[in-house]
mmCIF file of C-alpha atoms in Angstrom:
data_model
loop_
_atom_site.group_PDB
_atom_site.id
_atom_site.type_symbol
_atom_site.label_atom_id
_atom_site.label_comp_id
_atom_site.label_asym_id
_atom_site.label_seq_id
_atom_site.Cartn_x
_atom_site.Cartn_y
_atom_site.Cartn_z
ATOM 1 C CA MET A 28 6.478 65.284 -9.174
ATOM 2 C CA SER A 29 8.184 66.393 -12.249
ATOM 3 C CA GLN A 30 5.426 68.081 -14.771
ATOM 4 C CA ARG A 31 6.522 65.054 -17.237
ATOM 5 C CA HIS A 32 4.838 62.660 -14.800
ATOM 6 C CA SER A 33 2.126 64.718 -14.020
ATOM 7 C CA LEU A 34 -1.567 63.334 -14.917
ATOM 8 C CA LYS A 35 -3.299 66.685 -14.461
ATOM 9 C CA ASP A 36 -6.725 67.085 -16.420
ATOM 10 C CA ARG A 37 -6.531 63.508 -17.865
ATOM 11 C CA VAL A 38 -8.516 60.502 -17.113
ATOM 12 C CA ALA A 39 -7.607 57.057 -16.432
ATOM 13 C CA LEU A 40 -9.392 53.994 -16.546
ATOM 14 C CA VAL A 41 -8.282 50.878 -14.577
ATOM 15 C CA THR A 42 -9.406 47.446 -14.686
ATOM 16 C CA GLY A 43 -8.959 44.912 -11.786
ATOM 17 C CA GLY A 44 -8.600 48.226 -9.697
ATOM 18 C CA GLY A 45 -10.397 46.860 -6.363
ATOM 19 C CA SER A 46 -6.900 45.299 -4.912
ATOM 20 C CA GLY A 47 -3.758 44.444 -5.832
ATOM 21 C CA ILE A 48 -1.393 45.892 -8.368
ATOM 22 C CA GLY A 49 -4.582 47.728 -9.818
ATOM 23 C CA ARG A 50 -5.448 49.407 -6.726
ATOM 24 C CA ALA A 51 -1.671 50.585 -6.334
ATOM 25 C CA ALA A 52 -2.059 52.276 -9.739
ATOM 26 C CA ALA A 53 -5.291 53.479 -9.299
ATOM 27 C CA ILE A 54 -3.489 55.204 -6.320
ATOM 28 C CA ARG A 55 -0.851 56.282 -7.791
ATOM 29 C CA LEU A 56 -2.319 57.707 -10.533
ATOM 30 C CA ALA A 57 -4.618 59.784 -8.813
ATOM 31 C CA GLU A 58 -2.114 61.212 -6.604
ATOM 32 C CA ALA A 59 -0.442 62.513 -10.399
ATOM 33 C CA GLY A 60 -3.573 64.540 -11.017
ATOM 34 C CA ALA A 61 -5.644 62.070 -12.525
ATOM 35 C CA ARG A 62 -9.197 61.538 -12.485
ATOM 36 C CA VAL A 63 -9.499 57.583 -12.233
ATOM 37 C CA ALA A 64 -12.120 55.219 -13.209
ATOM 38 C CA ILE A 65 -11.849 51.934 -11.644
ATOM 39 C CA LEU A 66 -13.965 48.820 -12.558
ATOM 40 C CA SER A 67 -14.073 45.363 -11.060
ATOM 41 C CA ARG A 68 -16.823 42.610 -10.093
ATOM 42 C CA THR A 69 -16.304 43.842 -6.633
ATOM 43 C CA GLU A 70 -18.646 46.766 -5.060
ATOM 44 C CA GLU A 71 -16.988 46.849 -1.868
ATOM 45 C CA GLU A 72 -13.212 46.723 -3.171
ATOM 46 C CA LEU A 73 -13.930 49.518 -5.406
ATOM 47 C CA ARG A 74 -15.623 52.012 -3.259
ATOM 48 C CA GLU A 75 -12.532 51.207 -0.325
ATOM 49 C CA VAL A 76 -10.115 52.267 -3.040
ATOM 50 C CA CYS A 77 -12.038 55.666 -4.405
ATOM 51 C CA ASP A 78 -12.473 56.568 -0.586
ATOM 52 C CA GLU A 79 -9.176 56.602 0.035
ATOM 53 C CA ILE A 80 -8.125 58.468 -3.050
ATOM 54 C CA GLY A 81 -11.214 60.839 -2.371
ATOM 55 C CA LYS A 82 -9.563 60.924 1.244
ATOM 56 C CA SER A 83 -6.073 62.711 -0.069
ATOM 57 C CA GLY A 84 -8.353 64.989 -2.967
ATOM 58 C CA GLY A 85 -8.570 62.889 -5.958
ATOM 59 C CA GLU A 86 -11.360 61.868 -8.121
ATOM 60 C CA CYS A 87 -12.725 58.788 -8.020
ATOM 61 C CA LEU A 88 -15.426 56.711 -9.855
ATOM 62 C CA ALA A 89 -16.412 53.360 -8.898
ATOM 63 C CA VAL A 90 -17.687 51.493 -11.952
ATOM 64 C CA VAL A 91 -18.888 47.295 -11.373
ATOM 65 C CA GLY A 92 -18.152 45.429 -14.362
ATOM 66 C CA ASP A 93 -16.624 42.380 -15.954
ATOM 67 C CA VAL A 94 -14.001 42.391 -18.390
ATOM 68 C CA SER A 95 -14.969 39.552 -19.950
ATOM 69 C CA ASP A 96 -18.224 40.745 -21.150
ATOM 70 C CA TYR A 97 -18.109 43.962 -23.970
ATOM 71 C CA ALA A 98 -21.873 44.777 -23.141
ATOM 72 C CA SER A 99 -20.745 45.800 -19.657
ATOM 73 C CA LEU A 100 -17.333 47.466 -21.138
ATOM 74 C CA THR A 101 -18.619 49.515 -23.305
ATOM 75 C CA LYS A 102 -21.737 50.632 -20.574
ATOM 76 C CA ALA A 103 -18.713 51.323 -18.326
ATOM 77 C CA VAL A 104 -16.859 53.957 -20.825
ATOM 78 C CA LYS A 105 -20.027 55.644 -21.441
ATOM 79 C CA LYS A 106 -20.207 55.982 -17.812
ATOM 80 C CA ILE A 107 -16.752 57.467 -17.343
ATOM 81 C CA GLU A 108 -17.367 59.886 -20.787
ATOM 82 C CA ARG A 109 -20.708 60.964 -19.059
ATOM 83 C CA SER A 110 -18.734 61.516 -15.710
ATOM 84 C CA PHE A 111 -15.292 62.786 -17.181
ATOM 85 C CA GLY A 112 -15.872 63.199 -20.682
ATOM 86 C CA ARG A 113 -12.802 62.048 -21.875
ATOM 87 C CA LEU A 114 -10.394 59.027 -21.785
ATOM 88 C CA ASP A 115 -6.667 59.077 -21.725
ATOM 89 C CA THR A 116 -5.161 56.146 -20.077
ATOM 90 C CA VAL A 117 -5.840 52.278 -19.892
ATOM 91 C CA PHE A 118 -4.496 50.020 -17.276
ATOM 92 C CA ALA A 119 -5.497 46.862 -19.094
ATOM 93 C CA ASN A 120 -4.806 44.667 -15.635
ATOM 94 C CA ALA A 121 -7.723 42.479 -14.568
ATOM 95 C CA GLY A 122 -7.015 38.838 -14.897
ATOM 96 C CA VAL A 123 -6.763 35.513 -12.821
ATOM 97 C CA ASN A 124 -4.279 32.927 -12.368
ATOM 98 C CA GLY A 125 -6.902 30.536 -13.126
ATOM 99 C CA VAL A 126 -6.376 26.727 -12.853
ATOM 100 C CA TRP A 127 -2.915 25.558 -13.068
ATOM 101 C CA ALA A 128 -2.792 21.658 -13.787
ATOM 102 C CA PRO A 129 -1.043 18.925 -16.044
ATOM 103 C CA LEU A 130 -2.729 19.038 -19.337
ATOM 104 C CA ASP A 131 -4.282 16.149 -18.844
ATOM 105 C CA GLU A 132 -6.282 17.038 -15.922
ATOM 106 C CA LEU A 133 -6.906 20.724 -17.200
ATOM 107 C CA GLU A 134 -10.200 21.055 -18.462
ATOM 108 C CA PRO A 135 -11.376 22.803 -21.855
ATOM 109 C CA ASP A 136 -13.634 24.970 -19.608
ATOM 110 C CA GLU A 137 -10.881 26.102 -17.273
ATOM 111 C CA TRP A 138 -8.574 26.902 -20.160
ATOM 112 C CA ASP A 139 -11.372 28.877 -22.014
ATOM 113 C CA LYS A 140 -12.321 30.691 -18.497
ATOM 114 C CA THR A 141 -8.723 31.916 -18.661
ATOM 115 C CA LEU A 142 -8.054 33.032 -21.722
ATOM 116 C CA ARG A 143 -11.826 34.829 -22.004
ATOM 117 C CA ILE A 144 -10.616 37.078 -18.908
ATOM 118 C CA ASN A 145 -7.227 37.584 -19.211
ATOM 119 C CA LEU A 146 -6.403 37.607 -23.125
ATOM 120 C CA THR A 147 -9.803 38.582 -24.606
ATOM 121 C CA GLY A 148 -10.570 41.120 -21.939
ATOM 122 C CA THR A 149 -7.716 42.721 -22.559
ATOM 123 C CA PHE A 150 -8.676 43.110 -26.129
ATOM 124 C CA LEU A 151 -12.594 44.152 -24.938
ATOM 125 C CA THR A 152 -10.759 47.220 -22.824
ATOM 126 C CA VAL A 153 -9.128 48.461 -25.091
ATOM 127 C CA LYS A 154 -11.634 47.923 -28.630
ATOM 128 C CA ALA A 155 -14.682 49.577 -25.848
ATOM 129 C CA ALA A 156 -12.394 52.177 -24.803
ATOM 130 C CA LEU A 157 -10.841 53.154 -28.559
ATOM 131 C CA PRO A 158 -13.485 55.790 -29.561
ATOM 132 C CA LEU A 159 -12.739 57.621 -26.484
ATOM 133 C CA LEU A 160 -8.721 57.526 -27.005
ATOM 134 C CA LYS A 161 -9.041 58.162 -30.497
ATOM 135 C CA LYS A 162 -10.419 61.506 -29.939
ATOM 136 C CA GLN A 163 -7.173 62.951 -28.489
ATOM 137 C CA GLY A 164 -4.149 60.146 -28.547
ATOM 138 C CA GLY A 165 -3.246 58.473 -25.380
ATOM 139 C CA SER A 166 -1.640 55.605 -23.955
ATOM 140 C CA VAL A 167 -3.038 52.131 -22.919
ATOM 141 C CA VAL A 168 -0.556 49.536 -20.257
ATOM 142 C CA VAL A 169 -1.272 46.024 -20.541
ATOM 143 C CA CYS A 170 0.044 44.169 -17.299
ATOM 144 C CA ALA A 171 0.758 40.736 -18.156
ATOM 145 C CA SER A 172 3.611 38.771 -16.677
ATOM 146 C CA VAL A 173 6.756 37.058 -16.354
ATOM 147 C CA ASN A 174 5.467 33.483 -16.926
ATOM 148 C CA GLY A 175 5.245 32.938 -20.973
ATOM 149 C CA THR A 176 7.170 35.870 -21.284
ATOM 150 C CA ARG A 177 10.667 35.151 -20.029
ATOM 151 C CA MET A 178 9.780 32.531 -17.375
ATOM 152 C CA PHE A 179 8.717 28.955 -18.694
ATOM 153 C CA SER A 180 9.315 26.955 -15.676
ATOM 154 C CA ASN A 181 5.855 27.445 -13.467
ATOM 155 C CA THR A 182 4.973 23.667 -14.467
ATOM 156 C CA GLY A 183 0.328 23.437 -14.674
ATOM 157 C CA ALA A 184 0.491 27.339 -16.093
ATOM 158 C CA THR A 185 -0.221 26.749 -19.685
ATOM 159 C CA ALA A 186 -3.214 28.515 -19.603
ATOM 160 C CA TYR A 187 -2.302 31.210 -17.716
ATOM 161 C CA ALA A 188 1.509 31.543 -19.720
ATOM 162 C CA CYS A 189 0.019 31.606 -23.273
ATOM 163 C CA SER A 190 -3.183 33.968 -22.224
ATOM 164 C CA LYS A 191 -0.031 36.457 -20.693
ATOM 165 C CA ALA A 192 2.327 35.683 -23.750
ATOM 166 C CA GLY A 193 -0.666 36.565 -26.236
ATOM 167 C CA GLN A 194 -1.302 39.937 -24.302
ATOM 168 C CA VAL A 195 2.647 40.637 -24.983
ATOM 169 C CA ALA A 196 1.588 40.257 -29.004
ATOM 170 C CA PHE A 197 -1.726 42.136 -28.661
ATOM 171 C CA ALA A 198 -0.013 45.078 -27.159
ATOM 172 C CA ARG A 199 2.635 45.365 -29.880
ATOM 173 C CA MET A 200 0.376 44.869 -32.573
ATOM 174 C CA THR A 201 -1.512 47.346 -31.670
ATOM 175 C CA ALA A 202 1.287 49.586 -30.850
ATOM 176 C CA LEU A 203 2.114 49.821 -34.583
ATOM 177 C CA GLU A 204 -1.831 49.861 -35.375
ATOM 178 C CA LEU A 205 -2.679 52.597 -32.982
ATOM 179 C CA ALA A 206 0.279 54.881 -33.328
ATOM 180 C CA LYS A 207 -1.246 57.096 -35.952
ATOM 181 C CA TYR A 208 -3.859 57.753 -33.607
ATOM 182 C CA LYS A 209 -1.018 58.493 -31.286
ATOM 183 C CA ILE A 210 -2.315 55.766 -28.999
ATOM 184 C CA ARG A 211 0.550 54.236 -27.278
ATOM 185 C CA VAL A 212 0.286 50.756 -26.387
ATOM 186 C CA ASN A 213 3.199 49.276 -23.801
ATOM 187 C CA THR A 214 3.243 45.918 -21.668
ATOM 188 C CA VAL A 215 4.273 45.512 -18.168
ATOM 189 C CA LEU A 216 5.290 42.064 -16.685
ATOM 190 C CA PRO A 217 5.736 41.871 -12.960
ATOM 191 C CA GLY A 218 7.667 38.962 -11.489
ATOM 192 C CA ALA A 219 6.647 37.920 -7.889
ATOM 193 C CA ILE A 220 4.636 40.793 -6.328
ATOM 194 C CA THR A 221 2.987 40.657 -2.963
ATOM 195 C CA THR A 222 -1.163 40.866 -4.121
ATOM 196 C CA GLU A 223 -3.893 38.569 -3.275
ATOM 197 C CA ILE A 224 -4.125 36.532 -6.655
ATOM 198 C CA GLU A 225 -2.166 33.740 -5.893
ATOM 199 C CA ASP A 226 -4.623 32.864 -2.596
ATOM 200 C CA ASN A 227 -7.166 32.336 -5.362
ATOM 201 C CA THR A 228 -4.827 30.134 -8.010
ATOM 202 C CA GLU A 229 -6.047 26.261 -7.982
ATOM 203 C CA ARG A 230 -3.288 23.962 -8.368
ATOM 204 C CA ARG A 231 -4.091 20.035 -9.083
ATOM 205 C CA GLU A 232 -1.631 17.588 -8.998
ATOM 206 C CA VAL A 233 1.303 19.490 -10.814
ATOM 207 C CA GLU A 234 4.207 18.442 -8.023
ATOM 208 C CA ASP A 235 4.938 15.013 -10.302
ATOM 209 C CA GLU A 236 5.060 17.570 -12.882
ATOM 210 C CA LYS A 237 7.730 20.149 -12.016
ATOM 211 C CA GLU A 238 11.094 19.859 -13.593
ATOM 212 C CA PRO A 239 14.324 21.185 -11.064
ATOM 213 C CA VAL A 240 14.779 24.177 -11.628
ATOM 214 C CA GLU A 241 18.626 25.374 -10.191
ATOM 215 C CA PHE A 242 20.186 28.829 -9.812
ATOM 216 C CA PRO A 243 21.615 31.015 -7.267
ATOM 217 C CA ALA A 244 20.579 31.430 -4.116
ATOM 218 C CA GLY A 245 17.946 34.645 -3.699
ATOM 219 C CA ALA A 246 15.469 33.804 -6.619
ATOM 220 C CA ILE A 247 14.750 37.648 -7.069
ATOM 221 C CA PRO A 248 18.409 39.221 -7.298
ATOM 222 C CA LEU A 249 17.215 42.711 -6.467
ATOM 223 C CA THR A 250 15.697 41.684 -3.447
ATOM 224 C CA ASP A 251 17.880 38.468 -2.287
ATOM 225 C CA GLY A 252 14.341 36.969 -2.553
ATOM 226 C CA LYS A 253 11.690 39.328 -1.339
ATOM 227 C CA PRO A 254 9.067 39.529 -3.752
ATOM 228 C CA GLY A 255 8.175 43.159 -4.814
ATOM 229 C CA SER A 256 5.199 45.277 -4.099
ATOM 230 C CA PRO A 257 2.676 46.364 -5.836
ATOM 231 C CA GLU A 258 3.572 50.485 -5.699
ATOM 232 C CA GLN A 259 7.004 49.372 -7.609
ATOM 233 C CA VAL A 260 4.256 48.148 -10.458
ATOM 234 C CA ALA A 261 2.569 51.310 -10.261
ATOM 235 C CA ASP A 262 5.514 53.758 -10.142
ATOM 236 C CA VAL A 263 5.946 51.974 -14.015
ATOM 237 C CA VAL A 264 2.469 52.341 -14.706
ATOM 238 C CA LEU A 265 2.674 55.785 -14.182
ATOM 239 C CA PHE A 266 5.683 56.443 -16.192
ATOM 240 C CA LEU A 267 4.013 55.025 -19.343
ATOM 241 C CA ALA A 268 1.302 56.813 -19.026
ATOM 242 C CA SER A 269 2.752 60.313 -18.795
ATOM 243 C CA ASP A 270 4.547 62.572 -20.797
ATOM 244 C CA ALA A 271 7.715 61.329 -19.976
ATOM 245 C CA ALA A 272 7.092 58.132 -22.180
ATOM 246 C CA SER A 273 5.844 59.994 -24.940
ATOM 247 C CA HIS A 274 8.598 58.146 -27.421
ATOM 248 C CA VAL A 275 7.897 54.991 -26.119
ATOM 249 C CA THR A 276 5.066 52.268 -27.489
ATOM 250 C CA GLY A 277 5.197 48.361 -28.017
ATOM 251 C CA VAL A 278 7.707 47.858 -25.248
ATOM 252 C CA ASP A 279 7.776 45.449 -22.262
ATOM 253 C CA ILE A 280 9.282 46.551 -18.883
ATOM 254 C CA PHE A 281 9.998 43.475 -16.306
ATOM 255 C CA VAL A 282 9.406 44.441 -12.726
ATOM 256 C CA ASP A 283 10.760 41.197 -11.445
ATOM 257 C CA GLY A 284 13.983 42.020 -9.699
ATOM 258 C CA GLY A 285 15.905 40.109 -11.762
ATOM 259 C CA GLN A 286 13.872 37.237 -11.261
ATOM 260 C CA SER A 287 13.114 36.133 -14.837
ATOM 261 C CA LEU A 288 16.445 36.073 -16.154
ATOM 262 C CA LEU A 289 17.395 33.479 -13.294
ATOM 263 C CA GLN A 290 14.150 31.002 -13.858
ATOM 264 C CA GLY A 291 13.736 31.534 -17.101
#
């Protein structure tokens, strides 16, 4: 690994670090030399990821927490400070697909839950981490999506898409606001990725609402339709966290193999 991509002596927080993209990012950041704190509501998953990082010679701190609960996040950051003494990188990755349904079927509390975890959770995560980040500067990477930014053809995903569009706006606003503290804020936007989040999506009455979308064969041009991997997203997160991206802020990087260029 090049020196520019090294995270030696740095500390990273990954929310939603127990599975999928968060897990892959935590492992990749640890491989680059970072001491990694991973936060999730599922303790067993956290232990498994920390064990894997530890077996490879890395340092990992498991923190059970909830990104929709500010008190939980401030407690987590204090634990990181006690354990590692600093915080350089935040990967705000925790999120849910939530309920996908037509507007007349989508309940207000379902809308609120999706926005609370995805968008408010990003705000609360960065806000809680800010006092430590300000001490020496650092990098914030927000995990948004092609949905709500380039793609609008997933019928019923209104709450999810709005939460992801909001994350992009949040990242751009804070990139400018926090630049004076040498804190960079960027967004990674995955397309179809092989993770478990799709299995946790509740879809209701969306088939009749779909508009036909036609595009050339191979919905993901680079791979002839094959979804990307969490590790491919993690590679971009590492770049944005490292000095290789030292002059990069307020940028959106799509990791979708060209999918959103066809399906928007």
